[in-house]
């Protein structure tokens, strides 16, 4: 598949990336802008990213593990409170098994990614995360349809009971 075909196959979505290193943000944004149709929103500050997430619908949130203002686990835990359905990815240059397990358990991570990342792996992870997000949105819509239909049936049932009792 060509890069262009990959780009067409992607469903556009909003990806928030938080890292205290501007070079990492620039690199990720440039790569993803060239290879995908995603709307990439980079933030140097976890607090500014949280403000953005509070006011905007996002599809994936990716964060550095170690940041001075707020560590990645704490940031992603806040994201989970705000948007529990959004896949959360942690990016770290300090990979160790203990932190990976803690992150997965505490925050319910979608993925744990080590720096330096492999661009092909990153694209696959984001594509899978985006697909999960779209499927969850469709599932939620179907649940709401079923609840509306159930409510209508309940109303009809009450009308029928009133009529015959």
mmCIF file with all atom_site columns, C-alpha atoms in Angstrom:
data_model
loop_
_atom_site.group_PDB
_atom_site.id
_atom_site.type_symbol
_atom_site.label_atom_id
_atom_site.label_alt_id
_atom_site.label_comp_id
_atom_site.label_asym_id
_atom_site.label_entity_id
_atom_site.label_seq_id
_atom_site.pdbx_PDB_ins_code
_atom_site.Cartn_x
_atom_site.Cartn_y
_atom_site.Cartn_z
_atom_site.occupancy
_atom_site.B_iso_or_equiv
_atom_site.pdbx_formal_charge
_atom_site.auth_seq_id
_atom_site.auth_comp_id
_atom_site.auth_asym_id
_atom_site.auth_atom_id
_atom_site.pdbx_PDB_model_num
ATOM 1   C CA . UNK A 1 1   ? 0.000   0.000  0.000  1.00 0.00 ? 1   UNK A CA 1
ATOM 2   C CA . UNK A 1 2   ? 1.372   3.429  -0.871 1.00 0.00 ? 2   UNK A CA 1
ATOM 3   C CA . UNK A 1 3   ? 1.611   6.337  1.541  1.00 0.00 ? 3   UNK A CA 1
ATOM 4   C CA . UNK A 1 4   ? -1.219  7.993  -0.380 1.00 0.00 ? 4   UNK A CA 1
ATOM 5   C CA . UNK A 1 5   ? -3.433  4.915  -0.080 1.00 0.00 ? 5   UNK A CA 1
ATOM 6   C CA . UNK A 1 6   ? -2.586  4.711  3.630  1.00 0.00 ? 6   UNK A CA 1
ATOM 7   C CA . UNK A 1 7   ? -3.587  8.362  3.967  1.00 0.00 ? 7   UNK A CA 1
ATOM 8   C CA . UNK A 1 8   ? -6.912  7.739  2.215  1.00 0.00 ? 8   UNK A CA 1
ATOM 9   C CA . UNK A 1 9   ? -7.602  4.697  4.374  1.00 0.00 ? 9   UNK A CA 1
ATOM 10  C CA . UNK A 1 10  ? -7.207  6.687  7.577  1.00 0.00 ? 10  UNK A CA 1
ATOM 11  C CA . UNK A 1 11  ? -10.298 8.146  9.119  1.00 0.00 ? 11  UNK A CA 1
ATOM 12  C CA . UNK A 1 12  ? -9.521  11.714 10.047 1.00 0.00 ? 12  UNK A CA 1
ATOM 13  C CA . UNK A 1 13  ? -9.541  12.299 13.767 1.00 0.00 ? 13  UNK A CA 1
ATOM 14  C CA . UNK A 1 14  ? -8.030  14.540 16.396 1.00 0.00 ? 14  UNK A CA 1
ATOM 15  C CA . UNK A 1 15  ? -4.862  13.366 18.127 1.00 0.00 ? 15  UNK A CA 1
ATOM 16  C CA . UNK A 1 16  ? -3.525  15.243 21.141 1.00 0.00 ? 16  UNK A CA 1
ATOM 17  C CA . UNK A 1 17  ? 0.196   14.804 21.787 1.00 0.00 ? 17  UNK A CA 1
ATOM 18  C CA . UNK A 1 18  ? 1.848   16.090 24.968 1.00 0.00 ? 18  UNK A CA 1
ATOM 19  C CA . UNK A 1 19  ? 5.605   16.154 25.457 1.00 0.00 ? 19  UNK A CA 1
ATOM 20  C CA . UNK A 1 20  ? 7.891   18.633 27.199 1.00 0.00 ? 20  UNK A CA 1
ATOM 21  C CA . UNK A 1 21  ? 10.434  18.323 24.367 1.00 0.00 ? 21  UNK A CA 1
ATOM 22  C CA . UNK A 1 22  ? 9.526   20.595 21.471 1.00 0.00 ? 22  UNK A CA 1
ATOM 23  C CA . UNK A 1 23  ? 11.671  18.559 19.069 1.00 0.00 ? 23  UNK A CA 1
ATOM 24  C CA . UNK A 1 24  ? 9.603   15.422 19.791 1.00 0.00 ? 24  UNK A CA 1
ATOM 25  C CA . UNK A 1 25  ? 6.356   17.310 19.187 1.00 0.00 ? 25  UNK A CA 1
ATOM 26  C CA . UNK A 1 26  ? 7.647   18.824 15.961 1.00 0.00 ? 26  UNK A CA 1
ATOM 27  C CA . UNK A 1 27  ? 8.883   15.459 14.731 1.00 0.00 ? 27  UNK A CA 1
ATOM 28  C CA . UNK A 1 28  ? 5.614   13.666 15.514 1.00 0.00 ? 28  UNK A CA 1
ATOM 29  C CA . UNK A 1 29  ? 3.426   16.431 14.079 1.00 0.00 ? 29  UNK A CA 1
ATOM 30  C CA . UNK A 1 30  ? 5.487   16.652 10.873 1.00 0.00 ? 30  UNK A CA 1
ATOM 31  C CA . UNK A 1 31  ? 5.480   12.896 10.360 1.00 0.00 ? 31  UNK A CA 1
ATOM 32  C CA . UNK A 1 32  ? 1.764   12.465 11.060 1.00 0.00 ? 32  UNK A CA 1
ATOM 33  C CA . UNK A 1 33  ? 0.815   15.474 8.923  1.00 0.00 ? 33  UNK A CA 1
ATOM 34  C CA . UNK A 1 34  ? 2.735   13.998 5.989  1.00 0.00 ? 34  UNK A CA 1
ATOM 35  C CA . UNK A 1 35  ? 1.479   10.429 6.406  1.00 0.00 ? 35  UNK A CA 1
ATOM 36  C CA . UNK A 1 36  ? -2.103  10.820 7.652  1.00 0.00 ? 36  UNK A CA 1
ATOM 37  C CA . UNK A 1 37  ? -5.156  13.053 7.610  1.00 0.00 ? 37  UNK A CA 1
ATOM 38  C CA . UNK A 1 38  ? -5.244  13.259 11.408 1.00 0.00 ? 38  UNK A CA 1
ATOM 39  C CA . UNK A 1 39  ? -5.618  16.645 13.035 1.00 0.00 ? 39  UNK A CA 1
ATOM 40  C CA . UNK A 1 40  ? -2.543  16.607 15.291 1.00 0.00 ? 40  UNK A CA 1
ATOM 41  C CA . UNK A 1 41  ? -2.616  18.963 18.271 1.00 0.00 ? 41  UNK A CA 1
ATOM 42  C CA . UNK A 1 42  ? 0.773   19.214 20.035 1.00 0.00 ? 42  UNK A CA 1
ATOM 43  C CA . UNK A 1 43  ? 1.139   20.602 23.583 1.00 0.00 ? 43  UNK A CA 1
ATOM 44  C CA . UNK A 1 44  ? 4.233   21.314 25.672 1.00 0.00 ? 44  UNK A CA 1
ATOM 45  C CA . UNK A 1 45  ? 2.023   21.629 28.761 1.00 0.00 ? 45  UNK A CA 1
ATOM 46  C CA . UNK A 1 46  ? -0.222  18.895 30.186 1.00 0.00 ? 46  UNK A CA 1
ATOM 47  C CA . UNK A 1 47  ? -2.483  21.521 31.776 1.00 0.00 ? 47  UNK A CA 1
ATOM 48  C CA . UNK A 1 48  ? -3.017  23.296 28.446 1.00 0.00 ? 48  UNK A CA 1
ATOM 49  C CA . UNK A 1 49  ? -3.758  19.939 26.819 1.00 0.00 ? 49  UNK A CA 1
ATOM 50  C CA . UNK A 1 50  ? -6.352  19.193 29.517 1.00 0.00 ? 50  UNK A CA 1
ATOM 51  C CA . UNK A 1 51  ? -8.020  22.562 28.853 1.00 0.00 ? 51  UNK A CA 1
ATOM 52  C CA . UNK A 1 52  ? -8.170  21.675 25.160 1.00 0.00 ? 52  UNK A CA 1
ATOM 53  C CA . UNK A 1 53  ? -9.560  18.181 25.867 1.00 0.00 ? 53  UNK A CA 1
ATOM 54  C CA . UNK A 1 54  ? -12.246 19.659 28.145 1.00 0.00 ? 54  UNK A CA 1
ATOM 55  C CA . UNK A 1 55  ? -13.518 21.863 25.327 1.00 0.00 ? 55  UNK A CA 1
ATOM 56  C CA . UNK A 1 56  ? -12.905 19.734 22.238 1.00 0.00 ? 56  UNK A CA 1
ATOM 57  C CA . UNK A 1 57  ? -13.788 16.231 21.123 1.00 0.00 ? 57  UNK A CA 1
ATOM 58  C CA . UNK A 1 58  ? -10.599 14.227 20.653 1.00 0.00 ? 58  UNK A CA 1
ATOM 59  C CA . UNK A 1 59  ? -9.998  10.704 19.353 1.00 0.00 ? 59  UNK A CA 1
ATOM 60  C CA . UNK A 1 60  ? -6.585  9.730  20.785 1.00 0.00 ? 60  UNK A CA 1
ATOM 61  C CA . UNK A 1 61  ? -4.331  11.205 23.462 1.00 0.00 ? 61  UNK A CA 1
ATOM 62  C CA . UNK A 1 62  ? -0.611  10.426 23.518 1.00 0.00 ? 62  UNK A CA 1
ATOM 63  C CA . UNK A 1 63  ? 1.663   11.646 26.297 1.00 0.00 ? 63  UNK A CA 1
ATOM 64  C CA . UNK A 1 64  ? 5.280   11.549 27.308 1.00 0.00 ? 64  UNK A CA 1
ATOM 65  C CA . UNK A 1 65  ? 5.898   9.655  30.543 1.00 0.00 ? 65  UNK A CA 1
ATOM 66  C CA . UNK A 1 66  ? 8.260   12.084 32.279 1.00 0.00 ? 66  UNK A CA 1
ATOM 67  C CA . UNK A 1 67  ? 7.319   15.765 32.199 1.00 0.00 ? 67  UNK A CA 1
ATOM 68  C CA . UNK A 1 68  ? 8.140   18.517 34.727 1.00 0.00 ? 68  UNK A CA 1
ATOM 69  C CA . UNK A 1 69  ? 4.635   19.917 35.228 1.00 0.00 ? 69  UNK A CA 1
ATOM 70  C CA . UNK A 1 70  ? 2.713   16.640 35.505 1.00 0.00 ? 70  UNK A CA 1
ATOM 71  C CA . UNK A 1 71  ? 3.868   13.101 34.763 1.00 0.00 ? 71  UNK A CA 1
ATOM 72  C CA . UNK A 1 72  ? 2.270   11.198 31.905 1.00 0.00 ? 72  UNK A CA 1
ATOM 73  C CA . UNK A 1 73  ? 0.414   8.739  34.149 1.00 0.00 ? 73  UNK A CA 1
ATOM 74  C CA . UNK A 1 74  ? -1.235  11.557 36.147 1.00 0.00 ? 74  UNK A CA 1
ATOM 75  C CA . UNK A 1 75  ? -2.077  13.415 32.944 1.00 0.00 ? 75  UNK A CA 1
ATOM 76  C CA . UNK A 1 76  ? -3.623  10.348 31.300 1.00 0.00 ? 76  UNK A CA 1
ATOM 77  C CA . UNK A 1 77  ? -5.556  9.593  34.509 1.00 0.00 ? 77  UNK A CA 1
ATOM 78  C CA . UNK A 1 78  ? -7.109  13.084 34.204 1.00 0.00 ? 78  UNK A CA 1
ATOM 79  C CA . UNK A 1 79  ? -7.868  12.411 30.535 1.00 0.00 ? 79  UNK A CA 1
ATOM 80  C CA . UNK A 1 80  ? -9.556  9.160  31.553 1.00 0.00 ? 80  UNK A CA 1
ATOM 81  C CA . UNK A 1 81  ? -11.812 11.094 33.963 1.00 0.00 ? 81  UNK A CA 1
ATOM 82  C CA . UNK A 1 82  ? -12.727 13.596 31.244 1.00 0.00 ? 82  UNK A CA 1
ATOM 83  C CA . UNK A 1 83  ? -12.982 11.207 28.272 1.00 0.00 ? 83  UNK A CA 1
ATOM 84  C CA . UNK A 1 84  ? -12.937 7.580  29.412 1.00 0.00 ? 84  UNK A CA 1
ATOM 85  C CA . UNK A 1 85  ? -13.670 6.306  25.908 1.00 0.00 ? 85  UNK A CA 1
ATOM 86  C CA . UNK A 1 86  ? -10.600 7.919  24.325 1.00 0.00 ? 86  UNK A CA 1
ATOM 87  C CA . UNK A 1 87  ? -7.617  5.585  23.729 1.00 0.00 ? 87  UNK A CA 1
ATOM 88  C CA . UNK A 1 88  ? -4.600  6.740  25.738 1.00 0.00 ? 88  UNK A CA 1
ATOM 89  C CA . UNK A 1 89  ? -0.994  6.092  24.712 1.00 0.00 ? 89  UNK A CA 1
ATOM 90  C CA . UNK A 1 90  ? 2.116   6.726  26.779 1.00 0.00 ? 90  UNK A CA 1
ATOM 91  C CA . UNK A 1 91  ? 5.412   7.461  25.089 1.00 0.00 ? 91  UNK A CA 1
ATOM 92  C CA . UNK A 1 92  ? 8.582   7.030  27.082 1.00 0.00 ? 92  UNK A CA 1
ATOM 93  C CA . UNK A 1 93  ? 12.318  6.892  26.788 1.00 0.00 ? 93  UNK A CA 1
ATOM 94  C CA . UNK A 1 94  ? 12.543  5.314  30.242 1.00 0.00 ? 94  UNK A CA 1
ATOM 95  C CA . UNK A 1 95  ? 10.949  1.975  29.539 1.00 0.00 ? 95  UNK A CA 1
ATOM 96  C CA . UNK A 1 96  ? 10.769  -0.487 32.328 1.00 0.00 ? 96  UNK A CA 1
ATOM 97  C CA . UNK A 1 97  ? 8.351   -3.296 32.971 1.00 0.00 ? 97  UNK A CA 1
ATOM 98  C CA . UNK A 1 98  ? 7.216   -1.977 36.357 1.00 0.00 ? 98  UNK A CA 1
ATOM 99  C CA . UNK A 1 99  ? 6.187   1.420  34.962 1.00 0.00 ? 99  UNK A CA 1
ATOM 100 C CA . UNK A 1 100 ? 4.468   -0.212 32.002 1.00 0.00 ? 100 UNK A CA 1
ATOM 101 C CA . UNK A 1 101 ? 2.377   -2.406 34.294 1.00 0.00 ? 101 UNK A CA 1
ATOM 102 C CA . UNK A 1 102 ? 1.572   0.539  36.580 1.00 0.00 ? 102 UNK A CA 1
ATOM 103 C CA . UNK A 1 103 ? 0.519   2.666  33.611 1.00 0.00 ? 103 UNK A CA 1
ATOM 104 C CA . UNK A 1 104 ? -1.665  -0.048 32.132 1.00 0.00 ? 104 UNK A CA 1
ATOM 105 C CA . UNK A 1 105 ? -3.341  -0.764 35.467 1.00 0.00 ? 105 UNK A CA 1
ATOM 106 C CA . UNK A 1 106 ? -3.737  2.826  36.671 1.00 0.00 ? 106 UNK A CA 1
ATOM 107 C CA . UNK A 1 107 ? -4.804  4.498  33.477 1.00 0.00 ? 107 UNK A CA 1
ATOM 108 C CA . UNK A 1 108 ? -6.101  1.667  31.305 1.00 0.00 ? 108 UNK A CA 1
ATOM 109 C CA . UNK A 1 109 ? -3.642  2.468  28.561 1.00 0.00 ? 109 UNK A CA 1
ATOM 110 C CA . UNK A 1 110 ? -4.364  1.535  24.994 1.00 0.00 ? 110 UNK A CA 1
ATOM 111 C CA . UNK A 1 111 ? -0.645  1.301  24.230 1.00 0.00 ? 111 UNK A CA 1
ATOM 112 C CA . UNK A 1 112 ? 2.775   1.742  25.826 1.00 0.00 ? 112 UNK A CA 1
ATOM 113 C CA . UNK A 1 113 ? 5.287   3.025  23.258 1.00 0.00 ? 113 UNK A CA 1
ATOM 114 C CA . UNK A 1 114 ? 9.027   3.401  23.741 1.00 0.00 ? 114 UNK A CA 1
ATOM 115 C CA . UNK A 1 115 ? 11.225  6.216  22.413 1.00 0.00 ? 115 UNK A CA 1
ATOM 116 C CA . UNK A 1 116 ? 12.663  6.168  19.855 1.00 0.00 ? 116 UNK A CA 1
ATOM 117 C CA . UNK A 1 117 ? 9.517   4.910  18.191 1.00 0.00 ? 117 UNK A CA 1
ATOM 118 C CA . UNK A 1 118 ? 9.282   3.085  14.917 1.00 0.00 ? 118 UNK A CA 1
ATOM 119 C CA . UNK A 1 119 ? 7.210   5.169  12.484 1.00 0.00 ? 119 UNK A CA 1
ATOM 120 C CA . UNK A 1 120 ? 5.494   2.130  10.944 1.00 0.00 ? 120 UNK A CA 1
ATOM 121 C CA . UNK A 1 121 ? 4.539   0.833  14.398 1.00 0.00 ? 121 UNK A CA 1
ATOM 122 C CA . UNK A 1 122 ? 3.296   4.291  15.379 1.00 0.00 ? 122 UNK A CA 1
ATOM 123 C CA . UNK A 1 123 ? 1.025   4.457  12.318 1.00 0.00 ? 123 UNK A CA 1
ATOM 124 C CA . UNK A 1 124 ? -0.403  1.012  13.051 1.00 0.00 ? 124 UNK A CA 1
ATOM 125 C CA . UNK A 1 125 ? -0.987  1.867  16.725 1.00 0.00 ? 125 UNK A CA 1
ATOM 126 C CA . UNK A 1 126 ? -2.731  5.134  15.847 1.00 0.00 ? 126 UNK A CA 1
ATOM 127 C CA . UNK A 1 127 ? -4.807  3.481  13.127 1.00 0.00 ? 127 UNK A CA 1
ATOM 128 C CA . UNK A 1 128 ? -5.900  0.755  15.573 1.00 0.00 ? 128 UNK A CA 1
ATOM 129 C CA . UNK A 1 129 ? -6.643  3.336  18.253 1.00 0.00 ? 129 UNK A CA 1
ATOM 130 C CA . UNK A 1 130 ? -8.677  5.401  15.825 1.00 0.00 ? 130 UNK A CA 1
ATOM 131 C CA . UNK A 1 131 ? -10.608 2.324  14.691 1.00 0.00 ? 131 UNK A CA 1
ATOM 132 C CA . UNK A 1 132 ? -11.335 1.417  18.319 1.00 0.00 ? 132 UNK A CA 1
ATOM 133 C CA . UNK A 1 133 ? -12.544 4.953  18.966 1.00 0.00 ? 133 UNK A CA 1
ATOM 134 C CA . UNK A 1 134 ? -14.840 4.932  15.920 1.00 0.00 ? 134 UNK A CA 1
ATOM 135 C CA . UNK A 1 135 ? -16.254 1.514  16.850 1.00 0.00 ? 135 UNK A CA 1
ATOM 136 C CA . UNK A 1 136 ? -16.919 2.690  20.410 1.00 0.00 ? 136 UNK A CA 1
ATOM 137 C CA . UNK A 1 137 ? -18.751 5.766  19.091 1.00 0.00 ? 137 UNK A CA 1
ATOM 138 C CA . UNK A 1 138 ? -20.893 3.582  16.812 1.00 0.00 ? 138 UNK A CA 1
ATOM 139 C CA . UNK A 1 139 ? -21.614 1.209  19.704 1.00 0.00 ? 139 UNK A CA 1
ATOM 140 C CA . UNK A 1 140 ? -22.682 4.140  21.889 1.00 0.00 ? 140 UNK A CA 1
ATOM 141 C CA . UNK A 1 141 ? -24.996 5.392  19.131 1.00 0.00 ? 141 UNK A CA 1
ATOM 142 C CA . UNK A 1 142 ? -26.595 1.924  18.847 1.00 0.00 ? 142 UNK A CA 1
ATOM 143 C CA . UNK A 1 143 ? -27.053 1.724  22.624 1.00 0.00 ? 143 UNK A CA 1
ATOM 144 C CA . UNK A 1 144 ? -28.780 5.113  22.563 1.00 0.00 ? 144 UNK A CA 1
ATOM 145 C CA . UNK A 1 145 ? -31.054 3.933  19.699 1.00 0.00 ? 145 UNK A CA 1
ATOM 146 C CA . UNK A 1 146 ? -31.975 0.812  21.670 1.00 0.00 ? 146 UNK A CA 1
ATOM 147 C CA . UNK A 1 147 ? -32.689 2.876  24.797 1.00 0.00 ? 147 UNK A CA 1
ATOM 148 C CA . UNK A 1 148 ? -34.916 5.254  22.782 1.00 0.00 ? 148 UNK A CA 1
ATOM 149 C CA . UNK A 1 149 ? -36.788 2.307  21.250 1.00 0.00 ? 149 UNK A CA 1
ATOM 150 C CA . UNK A 1 150 ? -37.145 0.704  24.694 1.00 0.00 ? 150 UNK A CA 1
ATOM 151 C CA . UNK A 1 151 ? -38.545 3.972  26.060 1.00 0.00 ? 151 UNK A CA 1
ATOM 152 C CA . UNK A 1 152 ? -41.075 4.110  23.203 1.00 0.00 ? 152 UNK A CA 1
ATOM 153 C CA . UNK A 1 153 ? -42.115 0.497  23.812 1.00 0.00 ? 153 UNK A CA 1
ATOM 154 C CA . UNK A 1 154 ? -42.521 1.208  27.513 1.00 0.00 ? 154 UNK A CA 1
ATOM 155 C CA . UNK A 1 155 ? -44.741 4.184  26.661 1.00 0.00 ? 155 UNK A CA 1
ATOM 156 C CA . UNK A 1 156 ? -46.839 2.039  24.328 1.00 0.00 ? 156 UNK A CA 1
ATOM 157 C CA . UNK A 1 157 ? -47.127 -0.645 26.977 1.00 0.00 ? 157 UNK A CA 1
ATOM 158 C CA . UNK A 1 158 ? -48.436 1.906  29.505 1.00 0.00 ? 158 UNK A CA 1
ATOM 159 C CA . UNK A 1 159 ? -50.979 3.218  26.956 1.00 0.00 ? 159 UNK A CA 1
ATOM 160 C CA . UNK A 1 160 ? -52.204 -0.294 26.237 1.00 0.00 ? 160 UNK A CA 1
ATOM 161 C CA . UNK A 1 161 ? -52.513 -1.100 29.946 1.00 0.00 ? 161 UNK A CA 1
ATOM 162 C CA . UNK A 1 162 ? -54.433 2.207  30.536 1.00 0.00 ? 162 UNK A CA 1
ATOM 163 C CA . UNK A 1 163 ? -56.778 1.427  27.656 1.00 0.00 ? 163 UNK A CA 1
ATOM 164 C CA . UNK A 1 164 ? -57.706 -2.049 28.817 1.00 0.00 ? 164 UNK A CA 1
ATOM 165 C CA . UNK A 1 165 ? -57.600 -1.700 32.605 1.00 0.00 ? 165 UNK A CA 1
#
